[in-house]
PDB file of C-alpha atoms in Angstrom:
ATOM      1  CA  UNK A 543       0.000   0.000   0.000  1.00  0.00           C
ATOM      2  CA  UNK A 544       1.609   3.179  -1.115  1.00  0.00           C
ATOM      3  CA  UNK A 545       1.711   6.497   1.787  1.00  0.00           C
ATOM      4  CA  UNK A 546      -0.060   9.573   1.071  1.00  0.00           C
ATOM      5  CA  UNK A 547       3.037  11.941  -0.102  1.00  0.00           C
ATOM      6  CA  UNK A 548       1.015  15.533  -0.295  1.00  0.00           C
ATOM      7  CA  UNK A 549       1.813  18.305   2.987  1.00  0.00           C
ATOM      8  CA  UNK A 550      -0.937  19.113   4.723  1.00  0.00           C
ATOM      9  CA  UNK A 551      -0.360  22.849   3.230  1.00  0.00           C
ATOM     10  CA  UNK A 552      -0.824  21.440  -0.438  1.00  0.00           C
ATOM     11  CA  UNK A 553      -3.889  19.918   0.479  1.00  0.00           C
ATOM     12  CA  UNK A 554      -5.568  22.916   1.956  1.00  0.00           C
ATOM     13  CA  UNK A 555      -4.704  24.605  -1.541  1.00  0.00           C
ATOM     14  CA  UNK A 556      -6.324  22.169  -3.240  1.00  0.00           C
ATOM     15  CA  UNK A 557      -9.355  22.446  -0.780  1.00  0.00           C
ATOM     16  CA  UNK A 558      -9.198  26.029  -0.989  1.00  0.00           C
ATOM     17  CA  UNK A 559      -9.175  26.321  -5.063  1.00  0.00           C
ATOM     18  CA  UNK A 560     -12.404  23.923  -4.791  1.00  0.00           C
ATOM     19  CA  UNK A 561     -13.967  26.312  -2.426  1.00  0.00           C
ATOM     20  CA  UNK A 562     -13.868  29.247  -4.159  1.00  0.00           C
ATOM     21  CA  UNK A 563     -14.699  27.650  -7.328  1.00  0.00           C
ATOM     22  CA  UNK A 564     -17.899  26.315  -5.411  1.00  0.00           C
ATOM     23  CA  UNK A 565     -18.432  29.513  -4.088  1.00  0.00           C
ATOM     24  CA  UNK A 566     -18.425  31.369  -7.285  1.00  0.00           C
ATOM     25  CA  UNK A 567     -20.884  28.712  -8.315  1.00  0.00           C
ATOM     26  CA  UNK A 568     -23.009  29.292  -5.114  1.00  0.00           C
ATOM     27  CA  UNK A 569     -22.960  32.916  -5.921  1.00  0.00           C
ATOM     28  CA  UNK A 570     -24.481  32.553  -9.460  1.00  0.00           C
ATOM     29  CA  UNK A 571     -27.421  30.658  -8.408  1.00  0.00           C
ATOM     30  CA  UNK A 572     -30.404  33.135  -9.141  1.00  0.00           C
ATOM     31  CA  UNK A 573     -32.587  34.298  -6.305  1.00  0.00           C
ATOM     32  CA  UNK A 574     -36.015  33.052  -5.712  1.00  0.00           C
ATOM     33  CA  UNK A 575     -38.506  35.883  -5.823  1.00  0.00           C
ATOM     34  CA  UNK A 576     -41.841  34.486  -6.824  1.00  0.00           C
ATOM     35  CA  UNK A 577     -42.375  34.142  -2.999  1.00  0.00           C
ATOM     36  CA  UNK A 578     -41.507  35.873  -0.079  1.00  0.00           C
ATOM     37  CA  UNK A 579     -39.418  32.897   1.012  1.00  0.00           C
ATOM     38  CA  UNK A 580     -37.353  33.426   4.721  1.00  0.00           C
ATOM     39  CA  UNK A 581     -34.408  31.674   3.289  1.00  0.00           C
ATOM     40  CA  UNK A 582     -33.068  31.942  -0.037  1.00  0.00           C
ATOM     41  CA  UNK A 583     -32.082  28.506  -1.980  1.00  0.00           C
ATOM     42  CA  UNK A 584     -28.534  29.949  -2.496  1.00  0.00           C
ATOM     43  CA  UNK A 585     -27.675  30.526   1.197  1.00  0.00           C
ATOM     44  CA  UNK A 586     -27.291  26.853   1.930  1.00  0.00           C
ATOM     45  CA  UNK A 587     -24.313  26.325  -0.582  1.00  0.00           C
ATOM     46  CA  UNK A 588     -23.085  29.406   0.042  1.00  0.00           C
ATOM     47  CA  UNK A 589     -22.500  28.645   3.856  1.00  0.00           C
ATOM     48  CA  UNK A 590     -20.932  25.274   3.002  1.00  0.00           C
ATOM     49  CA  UNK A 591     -18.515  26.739   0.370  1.00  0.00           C
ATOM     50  CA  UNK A 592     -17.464  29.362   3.245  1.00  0.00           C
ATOM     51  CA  UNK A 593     -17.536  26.490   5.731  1.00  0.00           C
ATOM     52  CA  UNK A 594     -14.887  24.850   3.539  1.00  0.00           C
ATOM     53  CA  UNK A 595     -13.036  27.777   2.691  1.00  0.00           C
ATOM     54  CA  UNK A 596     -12.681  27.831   6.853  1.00  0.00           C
ATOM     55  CA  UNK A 597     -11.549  24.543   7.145  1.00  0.00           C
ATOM     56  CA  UNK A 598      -8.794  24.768   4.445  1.00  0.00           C
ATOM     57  CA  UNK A 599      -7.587  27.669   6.067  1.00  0.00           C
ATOM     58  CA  UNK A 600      -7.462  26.430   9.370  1.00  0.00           C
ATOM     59  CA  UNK A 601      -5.627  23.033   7.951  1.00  0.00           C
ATOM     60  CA  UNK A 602      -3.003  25.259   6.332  1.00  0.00           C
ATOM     61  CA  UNK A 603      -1.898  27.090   9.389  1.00  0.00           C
ATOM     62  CA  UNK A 604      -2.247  23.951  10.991  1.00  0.00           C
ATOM     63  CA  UNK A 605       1.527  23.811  13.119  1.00  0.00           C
ATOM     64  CA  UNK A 606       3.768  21.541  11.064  1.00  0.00           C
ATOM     65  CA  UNK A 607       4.580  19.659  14.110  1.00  0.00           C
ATOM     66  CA  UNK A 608       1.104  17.918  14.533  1.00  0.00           C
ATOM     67  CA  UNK A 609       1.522  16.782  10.860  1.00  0.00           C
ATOM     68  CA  UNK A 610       4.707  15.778  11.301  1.00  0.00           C
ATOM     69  CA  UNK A 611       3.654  14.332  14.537  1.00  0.00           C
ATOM     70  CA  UNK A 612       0.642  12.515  12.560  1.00  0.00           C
ATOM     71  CA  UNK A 613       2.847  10.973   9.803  1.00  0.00           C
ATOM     72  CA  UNK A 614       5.265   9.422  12.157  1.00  0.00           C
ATOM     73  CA  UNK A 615       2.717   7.856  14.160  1.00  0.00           C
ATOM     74  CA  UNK A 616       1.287   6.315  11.174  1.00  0.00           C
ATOM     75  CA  UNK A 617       4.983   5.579   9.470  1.00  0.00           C
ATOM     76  CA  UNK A 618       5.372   3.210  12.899  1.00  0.00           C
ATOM     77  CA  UNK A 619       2.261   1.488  12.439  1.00  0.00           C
ATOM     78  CA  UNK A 620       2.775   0.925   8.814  1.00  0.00           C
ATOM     79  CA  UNK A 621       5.879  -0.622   9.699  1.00  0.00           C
ATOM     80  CA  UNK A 622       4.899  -3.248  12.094  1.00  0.00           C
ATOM     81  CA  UNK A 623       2.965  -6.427  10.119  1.00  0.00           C
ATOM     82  CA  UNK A 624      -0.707  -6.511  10.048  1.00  0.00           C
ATOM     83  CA  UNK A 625      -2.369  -9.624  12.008  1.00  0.00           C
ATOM     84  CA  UNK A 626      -3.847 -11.735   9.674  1.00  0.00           C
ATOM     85  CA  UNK A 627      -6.757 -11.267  12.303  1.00  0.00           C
ATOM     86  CA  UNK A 628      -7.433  -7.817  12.446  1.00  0.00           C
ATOM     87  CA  UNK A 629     -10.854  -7.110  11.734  1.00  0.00           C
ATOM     88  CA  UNK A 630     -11.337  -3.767   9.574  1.00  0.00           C
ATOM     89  CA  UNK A 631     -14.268  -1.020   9.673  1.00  0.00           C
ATOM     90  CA  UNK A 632     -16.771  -2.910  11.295  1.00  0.00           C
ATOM     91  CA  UNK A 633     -17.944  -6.728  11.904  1.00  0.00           C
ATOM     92  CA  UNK A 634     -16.746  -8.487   8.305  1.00  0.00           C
ATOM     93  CA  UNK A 635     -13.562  -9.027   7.364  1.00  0.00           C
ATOM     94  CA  UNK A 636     -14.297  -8.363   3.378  1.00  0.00           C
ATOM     95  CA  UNK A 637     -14.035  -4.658   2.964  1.00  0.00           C
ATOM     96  CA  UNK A 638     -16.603  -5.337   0.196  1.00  0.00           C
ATOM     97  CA  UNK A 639     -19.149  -6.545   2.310  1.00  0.00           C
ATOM     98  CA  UNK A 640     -19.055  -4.214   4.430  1.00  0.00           C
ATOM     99  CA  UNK A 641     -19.724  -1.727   1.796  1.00  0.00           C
ATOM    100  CA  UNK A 642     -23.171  -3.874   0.916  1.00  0.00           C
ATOM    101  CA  UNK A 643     -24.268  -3.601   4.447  1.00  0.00           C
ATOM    102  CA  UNK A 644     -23.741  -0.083   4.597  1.00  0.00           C
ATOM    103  CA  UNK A 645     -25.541   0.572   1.429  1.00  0.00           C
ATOM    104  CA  UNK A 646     -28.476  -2.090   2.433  1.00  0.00           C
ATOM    105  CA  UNK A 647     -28.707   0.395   5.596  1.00  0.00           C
ATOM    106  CA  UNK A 648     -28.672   3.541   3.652  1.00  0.00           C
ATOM    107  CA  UNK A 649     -31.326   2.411   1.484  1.00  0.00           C
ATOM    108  CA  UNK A 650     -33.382   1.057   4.440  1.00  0.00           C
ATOM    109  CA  UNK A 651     -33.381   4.729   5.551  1.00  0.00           C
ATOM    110  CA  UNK A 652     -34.684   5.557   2.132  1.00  0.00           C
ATOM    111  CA  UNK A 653     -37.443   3.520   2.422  1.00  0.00           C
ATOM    112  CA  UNK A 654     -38.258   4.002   5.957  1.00  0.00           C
ATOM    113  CA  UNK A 655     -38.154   7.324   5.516  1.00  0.00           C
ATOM    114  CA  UNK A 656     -41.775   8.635   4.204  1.00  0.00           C
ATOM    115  CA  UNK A 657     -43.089   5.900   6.687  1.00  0.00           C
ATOM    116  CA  UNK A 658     -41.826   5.963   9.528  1.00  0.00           C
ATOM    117  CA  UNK A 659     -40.708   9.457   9.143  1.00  0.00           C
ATOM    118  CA  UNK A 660     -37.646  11.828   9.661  1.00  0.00           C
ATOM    119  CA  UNK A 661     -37.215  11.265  13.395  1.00  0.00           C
ATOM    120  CA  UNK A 662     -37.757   7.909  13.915  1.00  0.00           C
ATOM    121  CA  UNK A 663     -36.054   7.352  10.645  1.00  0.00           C
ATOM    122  CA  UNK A 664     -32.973   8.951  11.151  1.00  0.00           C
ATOM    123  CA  UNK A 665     -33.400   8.083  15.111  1.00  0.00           C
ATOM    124  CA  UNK A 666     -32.570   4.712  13.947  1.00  0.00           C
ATOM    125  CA  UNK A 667     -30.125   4.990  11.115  1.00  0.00           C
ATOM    126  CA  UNK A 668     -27.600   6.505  13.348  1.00  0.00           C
ATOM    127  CA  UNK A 669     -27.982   4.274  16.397  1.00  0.00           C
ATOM    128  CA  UNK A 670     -28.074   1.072  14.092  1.00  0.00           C
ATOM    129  CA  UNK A 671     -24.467   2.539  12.564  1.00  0.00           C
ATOM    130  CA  UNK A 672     -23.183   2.998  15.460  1.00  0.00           C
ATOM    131  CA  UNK A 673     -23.708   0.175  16.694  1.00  0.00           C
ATOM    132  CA  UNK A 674     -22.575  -2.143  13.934  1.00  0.00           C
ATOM    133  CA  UNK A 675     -19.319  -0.189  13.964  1.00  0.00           C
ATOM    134  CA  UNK A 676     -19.205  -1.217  17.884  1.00  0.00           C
ATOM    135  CA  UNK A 677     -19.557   1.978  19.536  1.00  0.00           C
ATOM    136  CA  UNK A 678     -19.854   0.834  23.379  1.00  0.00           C
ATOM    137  CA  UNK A 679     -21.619   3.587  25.146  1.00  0.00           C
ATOM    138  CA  UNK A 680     -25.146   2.910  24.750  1.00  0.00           C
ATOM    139  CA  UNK A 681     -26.507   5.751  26.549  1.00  0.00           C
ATOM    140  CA  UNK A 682     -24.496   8.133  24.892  1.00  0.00           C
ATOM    141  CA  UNK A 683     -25.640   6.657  21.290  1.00  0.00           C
ATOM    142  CA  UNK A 684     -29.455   6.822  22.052  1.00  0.00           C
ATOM    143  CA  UNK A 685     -29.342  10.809  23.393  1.00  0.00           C
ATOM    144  CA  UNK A 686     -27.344  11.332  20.288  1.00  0.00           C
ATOM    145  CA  UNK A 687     -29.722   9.424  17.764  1.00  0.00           C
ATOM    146  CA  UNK A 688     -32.736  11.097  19.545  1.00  0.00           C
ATOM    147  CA  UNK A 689     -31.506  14.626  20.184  1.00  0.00           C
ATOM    148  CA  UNK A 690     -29.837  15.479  16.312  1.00  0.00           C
ATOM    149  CA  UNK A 691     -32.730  14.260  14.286  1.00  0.00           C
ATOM    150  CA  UNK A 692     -35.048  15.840  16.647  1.00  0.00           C
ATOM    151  CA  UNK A 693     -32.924  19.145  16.770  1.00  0.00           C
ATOM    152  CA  UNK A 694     -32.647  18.907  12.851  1.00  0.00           C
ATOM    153  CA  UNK A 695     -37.159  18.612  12.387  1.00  0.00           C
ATOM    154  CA  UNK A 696     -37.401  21.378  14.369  1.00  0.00           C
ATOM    155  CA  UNK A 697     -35.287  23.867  13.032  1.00  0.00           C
ATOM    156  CA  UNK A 698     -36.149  22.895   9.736  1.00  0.00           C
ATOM    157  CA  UNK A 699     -39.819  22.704   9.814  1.00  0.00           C
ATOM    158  CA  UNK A 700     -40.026  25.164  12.639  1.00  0.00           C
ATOM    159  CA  UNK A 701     -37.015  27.746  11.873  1.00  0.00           C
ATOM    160  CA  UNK A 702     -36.968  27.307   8.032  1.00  0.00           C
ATOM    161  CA  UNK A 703     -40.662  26.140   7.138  1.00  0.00           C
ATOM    162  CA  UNK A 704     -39.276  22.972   5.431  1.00  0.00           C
ATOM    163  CA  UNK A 705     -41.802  19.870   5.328  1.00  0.00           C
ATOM    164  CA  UNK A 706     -40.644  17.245   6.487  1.00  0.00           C
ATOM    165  CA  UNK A 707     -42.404  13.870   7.241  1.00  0.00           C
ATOM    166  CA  UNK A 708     -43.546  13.141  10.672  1.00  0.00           C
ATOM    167  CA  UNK A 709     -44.517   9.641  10.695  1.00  0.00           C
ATOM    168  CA  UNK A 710     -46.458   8.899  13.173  1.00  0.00           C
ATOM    169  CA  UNK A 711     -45.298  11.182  15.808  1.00  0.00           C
ATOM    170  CA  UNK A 712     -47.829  14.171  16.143  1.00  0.00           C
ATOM    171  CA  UNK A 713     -45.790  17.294  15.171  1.00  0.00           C
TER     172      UNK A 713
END
């Protein structure tokens, strides 16, 4: 398996240029004015592409001894042999198959997700996940399955007067 070779620094160019190349894209989206709409569709990608502009900035003043820091710690454990053992992402050894069961879960959400709703939906995408991936605090996975969808309905149907199925909860 070859090493990644780039700096961090050439890789927040890279993230930069595709920043402001999404952001001049975000920019040329035309407003909608056929209805007096509280959010505009552009301001979405707009955010994101100044989001990521953010984020390649911060990696490229990132202190060169972290990198540094973070390559040699990953040199050492290249070096060492793999156990034939080792199990990868989640519970399969085959990389492959854990790609199907990732995309059979993904498209279970799809399909739960005009039935059973955006909560409940989404409730139990992410605690499924992480549990399959062996995440051991149980209490800790159910607040965070519970509160994000729940946070995400409300300030989308509430805050930005977005639809968004219910299921058979009552709000």
């Amino acid at each position: 398996m070859t090493e990644f070779r780039f700096s961090h620094r050439t890789i927040a160019v890279a993230i930069a240029g595709f920043a402001l190349v999404y952001l001049l894209g975000a920019y040329h989206l035309p407003g909608f004015v056929a209805v007096d709409v509280p959010v505009q569709p552009a301001t979405l990608p707009r955010g994101l592409g100044y989001l990521l502009l953010g984020l390649a900035a911060m990696l490229f003043f990132q202190r060169a001894e972290q990198a540094e820091d973070e390559t040699a710690t990953d040199a050492t454990a290249t070096e060492q042999p793999a156990e034939p053992d080792e199990v990868g992402l989640g519970r399969l050894r085959d990389t492959r198959l854990e790609l199907a069961v990732f995309l059979v879960a993904a498209c279970l959400y799809v399909a739960l997700f005009a039935v059973a709703g955006f909560v409940l939906a989404t409730a139990a995408y992410i605690a499924s996940t992480a549990w399959y991936l062996g995440y051991p605090r149980h209490l800790v996975t159910v607040l965070t399955s519970v509160t994000i969808p729940l946070a995400a309905y409300i300030g989308m149907s509430e805050g930005l007067g977005v639809a968004l199925p219910n299921g058979p909860l009552p709000f």
